[in-house]
mmCIF file of C-alpha atoms in Angstrom:
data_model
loop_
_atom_site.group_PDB
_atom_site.id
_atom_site.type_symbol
_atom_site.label_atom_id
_atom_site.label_comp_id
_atom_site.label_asym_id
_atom_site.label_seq_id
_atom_site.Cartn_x
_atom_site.Cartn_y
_atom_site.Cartn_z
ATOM 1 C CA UNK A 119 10.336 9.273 9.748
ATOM 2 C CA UNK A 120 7.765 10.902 8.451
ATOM 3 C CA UNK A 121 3.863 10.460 10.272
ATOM 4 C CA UNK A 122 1.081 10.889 7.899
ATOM 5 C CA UNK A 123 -2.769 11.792 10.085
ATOM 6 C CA UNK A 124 -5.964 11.427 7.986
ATOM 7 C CA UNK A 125 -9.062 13.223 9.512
ATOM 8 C CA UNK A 126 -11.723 12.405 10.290
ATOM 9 C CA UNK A 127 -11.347 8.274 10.833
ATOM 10 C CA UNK A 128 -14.923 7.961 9.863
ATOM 11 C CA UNK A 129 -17.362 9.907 7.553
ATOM 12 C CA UNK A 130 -20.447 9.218 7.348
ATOM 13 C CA UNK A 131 -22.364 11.001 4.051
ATOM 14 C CA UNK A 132 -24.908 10.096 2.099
ATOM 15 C CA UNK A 133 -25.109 9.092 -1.975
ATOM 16 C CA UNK A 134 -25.049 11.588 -4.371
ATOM 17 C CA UNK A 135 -23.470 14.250 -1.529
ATOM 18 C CA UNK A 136 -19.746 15.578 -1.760
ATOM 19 C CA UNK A 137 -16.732 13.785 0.738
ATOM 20 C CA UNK A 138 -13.408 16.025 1.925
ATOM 21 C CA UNK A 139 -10.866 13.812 3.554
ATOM 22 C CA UNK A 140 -7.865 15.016 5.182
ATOM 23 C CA UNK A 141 -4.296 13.951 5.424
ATOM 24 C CA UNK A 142 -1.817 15.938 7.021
ATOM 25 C CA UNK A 143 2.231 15.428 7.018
ATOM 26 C CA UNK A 144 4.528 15.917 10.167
ATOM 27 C CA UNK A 145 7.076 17.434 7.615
ATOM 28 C CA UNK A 146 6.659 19.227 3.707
ATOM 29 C CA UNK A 147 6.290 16.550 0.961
ATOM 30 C CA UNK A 148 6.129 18.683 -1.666
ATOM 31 C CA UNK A 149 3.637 16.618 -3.902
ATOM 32 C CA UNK A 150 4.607 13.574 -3.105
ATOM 33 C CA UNK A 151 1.356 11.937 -1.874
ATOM 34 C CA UNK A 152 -0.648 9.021 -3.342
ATOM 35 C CA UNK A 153 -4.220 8.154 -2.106
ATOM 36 C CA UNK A 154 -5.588 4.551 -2.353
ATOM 37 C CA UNK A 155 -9.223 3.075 -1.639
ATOM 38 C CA UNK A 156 -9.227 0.168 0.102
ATOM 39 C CA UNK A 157 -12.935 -2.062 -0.344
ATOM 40 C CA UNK A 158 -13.880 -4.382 1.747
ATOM 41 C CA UNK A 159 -12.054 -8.189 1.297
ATOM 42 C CA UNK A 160 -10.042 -6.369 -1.494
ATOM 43 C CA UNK A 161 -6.876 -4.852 -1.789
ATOM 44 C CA UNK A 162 -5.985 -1.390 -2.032
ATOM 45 C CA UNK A 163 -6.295 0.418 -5.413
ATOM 46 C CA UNK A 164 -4.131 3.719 -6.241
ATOM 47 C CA UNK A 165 -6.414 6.699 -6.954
ATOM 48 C CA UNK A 166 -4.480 9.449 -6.702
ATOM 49 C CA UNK A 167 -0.763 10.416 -7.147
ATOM 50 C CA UNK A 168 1.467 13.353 -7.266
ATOM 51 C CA UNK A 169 -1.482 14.543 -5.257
ATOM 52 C CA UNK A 170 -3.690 15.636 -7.569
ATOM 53 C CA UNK A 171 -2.899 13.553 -10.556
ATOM 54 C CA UNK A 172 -5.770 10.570 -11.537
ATOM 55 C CA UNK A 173 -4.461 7.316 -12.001
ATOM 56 C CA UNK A 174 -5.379 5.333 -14.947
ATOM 57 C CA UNK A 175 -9.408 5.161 -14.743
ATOM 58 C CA UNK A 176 -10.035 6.494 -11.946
ATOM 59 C CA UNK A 177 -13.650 8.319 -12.409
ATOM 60 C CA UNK A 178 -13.201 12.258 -12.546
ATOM 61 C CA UNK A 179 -15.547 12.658 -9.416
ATOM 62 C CA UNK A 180 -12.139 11.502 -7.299
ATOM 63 C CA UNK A 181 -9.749 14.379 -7.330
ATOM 64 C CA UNK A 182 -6.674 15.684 -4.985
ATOM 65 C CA UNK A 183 -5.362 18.913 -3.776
ATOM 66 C CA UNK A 184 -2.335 20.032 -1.486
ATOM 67 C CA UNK A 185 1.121 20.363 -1.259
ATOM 68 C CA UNK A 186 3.522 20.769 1.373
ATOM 69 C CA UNK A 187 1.989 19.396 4.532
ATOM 70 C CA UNK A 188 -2.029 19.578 4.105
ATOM 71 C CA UNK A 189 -3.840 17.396 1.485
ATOM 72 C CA UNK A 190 -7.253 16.685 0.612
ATOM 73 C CA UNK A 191 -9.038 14.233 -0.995
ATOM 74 C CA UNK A 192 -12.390 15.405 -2.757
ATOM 75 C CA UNK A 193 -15.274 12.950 -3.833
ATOM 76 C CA UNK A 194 -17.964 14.647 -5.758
ATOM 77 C CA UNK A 195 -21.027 13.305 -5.798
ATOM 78 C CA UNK A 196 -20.743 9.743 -3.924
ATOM 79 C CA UNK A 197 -21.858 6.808 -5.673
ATOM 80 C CA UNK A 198 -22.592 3.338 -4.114
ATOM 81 C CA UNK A 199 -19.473 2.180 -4.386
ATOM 82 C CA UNK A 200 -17.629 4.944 -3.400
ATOM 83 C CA UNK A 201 -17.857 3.530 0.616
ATOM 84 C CA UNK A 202 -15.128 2.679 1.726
ATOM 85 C CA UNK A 203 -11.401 3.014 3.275
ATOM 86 C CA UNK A 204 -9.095 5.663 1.718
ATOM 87 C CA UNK A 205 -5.342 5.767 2.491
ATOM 88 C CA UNK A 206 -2.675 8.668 1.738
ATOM 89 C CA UNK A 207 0.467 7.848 1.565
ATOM 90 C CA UNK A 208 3.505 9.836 1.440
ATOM 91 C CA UNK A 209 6.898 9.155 -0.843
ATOM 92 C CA UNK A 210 8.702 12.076 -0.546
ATOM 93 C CA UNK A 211 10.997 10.907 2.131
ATOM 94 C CA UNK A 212 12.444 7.156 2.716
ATOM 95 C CA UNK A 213 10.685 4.787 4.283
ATOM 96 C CA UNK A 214 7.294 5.725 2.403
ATOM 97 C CA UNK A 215 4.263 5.403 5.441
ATOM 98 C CA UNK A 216 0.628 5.261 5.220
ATOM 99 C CA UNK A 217 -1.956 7.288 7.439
ATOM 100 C CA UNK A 218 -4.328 5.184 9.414
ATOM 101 C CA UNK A 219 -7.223 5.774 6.778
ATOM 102 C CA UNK A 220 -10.403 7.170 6.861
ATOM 103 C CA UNK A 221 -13.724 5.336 6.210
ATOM 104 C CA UNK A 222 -16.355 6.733 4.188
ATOM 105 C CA UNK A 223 -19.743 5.357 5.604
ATOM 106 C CA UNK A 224 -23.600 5.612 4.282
ATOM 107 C CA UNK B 123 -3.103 -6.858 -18.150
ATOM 108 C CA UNK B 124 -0.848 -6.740 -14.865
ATOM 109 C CA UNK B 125 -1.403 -9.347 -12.285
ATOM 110 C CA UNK B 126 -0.371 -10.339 -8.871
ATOM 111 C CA UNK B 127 -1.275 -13.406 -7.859
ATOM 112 C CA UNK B 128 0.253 -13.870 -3.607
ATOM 113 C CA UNK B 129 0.729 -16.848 -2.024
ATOM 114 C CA UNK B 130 2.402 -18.861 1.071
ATOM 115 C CA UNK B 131 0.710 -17.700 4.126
ATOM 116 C CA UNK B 132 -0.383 -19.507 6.769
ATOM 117 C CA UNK B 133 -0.460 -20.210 10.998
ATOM 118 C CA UNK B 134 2.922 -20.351 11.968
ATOM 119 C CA UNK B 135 4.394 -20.551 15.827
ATOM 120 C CA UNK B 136 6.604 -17.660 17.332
ATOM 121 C CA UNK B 137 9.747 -18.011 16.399
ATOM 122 C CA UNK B 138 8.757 -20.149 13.303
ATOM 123 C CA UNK B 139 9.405 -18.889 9.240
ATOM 124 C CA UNK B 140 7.559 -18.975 6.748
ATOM 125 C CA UNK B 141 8.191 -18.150 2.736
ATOM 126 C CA UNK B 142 5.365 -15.767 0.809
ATOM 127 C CA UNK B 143 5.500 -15.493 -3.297
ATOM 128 C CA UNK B 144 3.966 -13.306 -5.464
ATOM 129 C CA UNK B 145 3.624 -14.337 -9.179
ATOM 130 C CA UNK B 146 3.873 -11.598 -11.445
ATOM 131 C CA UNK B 147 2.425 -11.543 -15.281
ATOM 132 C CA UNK B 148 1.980 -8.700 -17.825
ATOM 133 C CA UNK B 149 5.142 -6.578 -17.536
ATOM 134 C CA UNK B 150 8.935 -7.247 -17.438
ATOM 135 C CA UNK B 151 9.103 -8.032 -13.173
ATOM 136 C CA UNK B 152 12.882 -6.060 -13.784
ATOM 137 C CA UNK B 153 11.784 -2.972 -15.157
ATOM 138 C CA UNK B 154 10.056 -2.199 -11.514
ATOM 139 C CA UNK B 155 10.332 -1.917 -7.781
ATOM 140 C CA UNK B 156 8.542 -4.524 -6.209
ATOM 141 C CA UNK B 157 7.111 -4.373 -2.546
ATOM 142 C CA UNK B 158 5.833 -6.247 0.053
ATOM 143 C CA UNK B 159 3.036 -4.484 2.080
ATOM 144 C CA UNK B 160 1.184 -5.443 4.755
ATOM 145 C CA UNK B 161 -2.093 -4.882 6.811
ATOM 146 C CA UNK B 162 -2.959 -5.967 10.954
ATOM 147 C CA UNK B 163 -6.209 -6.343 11.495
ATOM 148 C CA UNK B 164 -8.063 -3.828 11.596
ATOM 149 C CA UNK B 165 -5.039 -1.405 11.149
ATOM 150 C CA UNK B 166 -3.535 0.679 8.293
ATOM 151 C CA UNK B 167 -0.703 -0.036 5.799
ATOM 152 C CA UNK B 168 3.125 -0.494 6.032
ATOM 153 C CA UNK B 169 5.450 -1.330 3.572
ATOM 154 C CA UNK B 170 7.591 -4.142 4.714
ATOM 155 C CA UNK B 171 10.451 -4.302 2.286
ATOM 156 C CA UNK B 172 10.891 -2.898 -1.622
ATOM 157 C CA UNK B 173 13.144 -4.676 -3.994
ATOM 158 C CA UNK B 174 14.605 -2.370 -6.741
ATOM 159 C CA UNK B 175 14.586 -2.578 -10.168
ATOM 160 C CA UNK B 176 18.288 -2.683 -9.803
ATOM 161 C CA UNK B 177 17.805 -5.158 -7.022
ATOM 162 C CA UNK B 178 18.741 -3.711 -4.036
ATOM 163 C CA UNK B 179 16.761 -4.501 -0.956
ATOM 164 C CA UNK B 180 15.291 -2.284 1.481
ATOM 165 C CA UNK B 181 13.462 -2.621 4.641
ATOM 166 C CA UNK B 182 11.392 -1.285 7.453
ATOM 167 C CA UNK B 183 12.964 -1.306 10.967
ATOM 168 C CA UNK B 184 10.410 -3.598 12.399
ATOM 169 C CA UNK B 185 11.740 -6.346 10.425
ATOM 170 C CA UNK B 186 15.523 -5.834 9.696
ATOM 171 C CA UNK B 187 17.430 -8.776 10.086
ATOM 172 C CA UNK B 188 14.543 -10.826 10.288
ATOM 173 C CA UNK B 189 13.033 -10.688 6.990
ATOM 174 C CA UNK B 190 14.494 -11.195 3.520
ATOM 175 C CA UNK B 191 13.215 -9.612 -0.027
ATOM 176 C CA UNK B 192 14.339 -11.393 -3.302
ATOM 177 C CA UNK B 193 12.761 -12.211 -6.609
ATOM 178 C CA UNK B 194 13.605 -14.379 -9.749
ATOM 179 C CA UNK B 195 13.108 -12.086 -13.126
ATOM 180 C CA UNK B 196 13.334 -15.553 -14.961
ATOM 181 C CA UNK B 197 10.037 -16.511 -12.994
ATOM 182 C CA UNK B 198 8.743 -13.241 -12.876
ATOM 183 C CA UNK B 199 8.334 -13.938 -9.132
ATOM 184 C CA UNK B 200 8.813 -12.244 -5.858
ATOM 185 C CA UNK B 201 9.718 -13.491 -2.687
ATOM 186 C CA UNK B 202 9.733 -12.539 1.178
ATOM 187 C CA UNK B 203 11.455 -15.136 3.388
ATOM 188 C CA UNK B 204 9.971 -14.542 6.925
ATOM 189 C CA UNK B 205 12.234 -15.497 9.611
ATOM 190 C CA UNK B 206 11.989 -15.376 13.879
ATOM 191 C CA UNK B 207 8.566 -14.283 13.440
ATOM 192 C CA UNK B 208 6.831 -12.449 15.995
ATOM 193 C CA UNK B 209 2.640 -11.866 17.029
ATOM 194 C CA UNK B 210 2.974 -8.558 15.629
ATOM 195 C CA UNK B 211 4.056 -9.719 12.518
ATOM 196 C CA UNK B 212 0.120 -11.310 11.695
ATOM 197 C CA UNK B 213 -1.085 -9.221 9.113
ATOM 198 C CA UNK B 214 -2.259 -9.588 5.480
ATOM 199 C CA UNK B 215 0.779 -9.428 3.291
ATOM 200 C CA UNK B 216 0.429 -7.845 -0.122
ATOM 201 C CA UNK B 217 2.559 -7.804 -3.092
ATOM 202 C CA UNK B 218 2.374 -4.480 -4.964
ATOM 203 C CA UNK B 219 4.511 -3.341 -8.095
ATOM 204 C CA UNK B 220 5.804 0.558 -8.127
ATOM 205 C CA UNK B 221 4.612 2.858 -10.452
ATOM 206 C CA UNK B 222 7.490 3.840 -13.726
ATOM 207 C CA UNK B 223 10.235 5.309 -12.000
ATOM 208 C CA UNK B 224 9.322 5.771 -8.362
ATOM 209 C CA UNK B 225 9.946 3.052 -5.899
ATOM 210 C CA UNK B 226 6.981 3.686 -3.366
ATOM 211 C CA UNK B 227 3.804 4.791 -5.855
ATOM 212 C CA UNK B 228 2.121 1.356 -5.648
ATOM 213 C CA UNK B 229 0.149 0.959 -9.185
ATOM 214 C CA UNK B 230 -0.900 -2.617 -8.780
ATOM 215 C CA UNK B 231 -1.281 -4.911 -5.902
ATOM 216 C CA UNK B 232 -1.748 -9.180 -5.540
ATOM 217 C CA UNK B 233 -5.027 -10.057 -3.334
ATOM 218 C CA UNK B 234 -3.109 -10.422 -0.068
ATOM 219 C CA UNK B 235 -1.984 -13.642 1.583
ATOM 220 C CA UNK B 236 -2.457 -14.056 5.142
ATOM 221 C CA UNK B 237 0.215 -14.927 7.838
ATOM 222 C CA UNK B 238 -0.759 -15.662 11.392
ATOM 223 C CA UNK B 239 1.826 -15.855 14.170
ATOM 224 C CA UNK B 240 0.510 -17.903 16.892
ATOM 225 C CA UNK B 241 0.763 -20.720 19.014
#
């Protein structure tokens, strides 16, 4: 099975600075990687997918990079409700996992 | 306008079952994979099981032979039929419907429903 690692676990920025997460694959996925934010009390929604591709209206400040085994997650500019817990997730390989997510702090 | 709406949770005893739905509206429930997902406290996310669109059932080793995935596309409703349930098995359990084509790209998700394992 594949293990997914997001770095750091927490990041703390401020508004209106930029936010680089990291994910990182024990094997290649190709492109296969989807990133989710996860609010507080709410469930996760898909941001990212073919890991750089925007879901359906998903602001243009959120945008992916990587392939093979290193992935990152870009936030330009963070806006108020920006905080909070981002997932990758890979689907390349059967079962699909989640890394442990990384929370985005004021 | 897809929706999820989970449901069924609850404080059940080791050993105990327990039956979660998720009522789907807005697309044809066939057409898609359909997943149940869930979340520990203060952990991360695993997929539990995935129902096809062609219906076959899938699961993660942590709950094989325990668990059982099935829906009704007449109801447009999922189900996850939670048996021998253990501690580690209390978690948030959400639905989530698979992107066109792809069986683990989770466009859409229900709120959650919560199952406890205690005694």
């Amino acid at each position: 099975e594949i293990v997914m690692t997001q770095s750091p676990a927490t990041l703390s920025v401020s508004p209106g600075e930029r936010a680089t997460l990291s994910c990182r694959a024990s094997q290649s996925l190709s492109t296969n990687l989807a990133w989710y934010q996860q609010k507080p009390g709410q469930a996760p929604r898909l941001l990212i997918y073919g890991a750089s591709t925007r879901a359906t209206g998903v602001p243009a400040r959120f945008s992916g990079s990587g392939s093979g085994v290193d992935f990152t997650l870009s936030i330009s500019s963070l806006q108020p409700e920006d905080f909070a817990v981002y997932h990758c997730q890979q689907y390349s390989n059967w079962p699909p996992a989640f890394g442990q997510g990384t929370k985005v702090e004021i | 306008e897809v929706q999820l709406v989970d449901s069924g949770g609850g404080l059940v005893q080791p050993g105990g079952s327990l039956r979660l739905s998720c009522a789907g509206a807005g697309f044809t429930f066939s057409d898609y994979a359909m997943s149940w997902v869930r979340q520990a406290p203060g952990k991360g996310l695993e997929r539990v099981s995935t129902i096809t669109d062609t219906g076959r059932a899938l699961y993660a080793d942590s709950v094989k032979g325990r668990f059982t995935i099935s829906r009704d596309t007449s109801t447009n409703t999922l189900y996850l039929q939670m048996d021998s349930l253990r501690a580690e098995d209390t978690a948030l359990y959400y639905c989530a419907k698979a992107a066109t084509g792809t069986y683990s790209i989770f466009e859409d998700w229900g709120q959650g429903t919560l199952v406890t394992v205690s005694s």
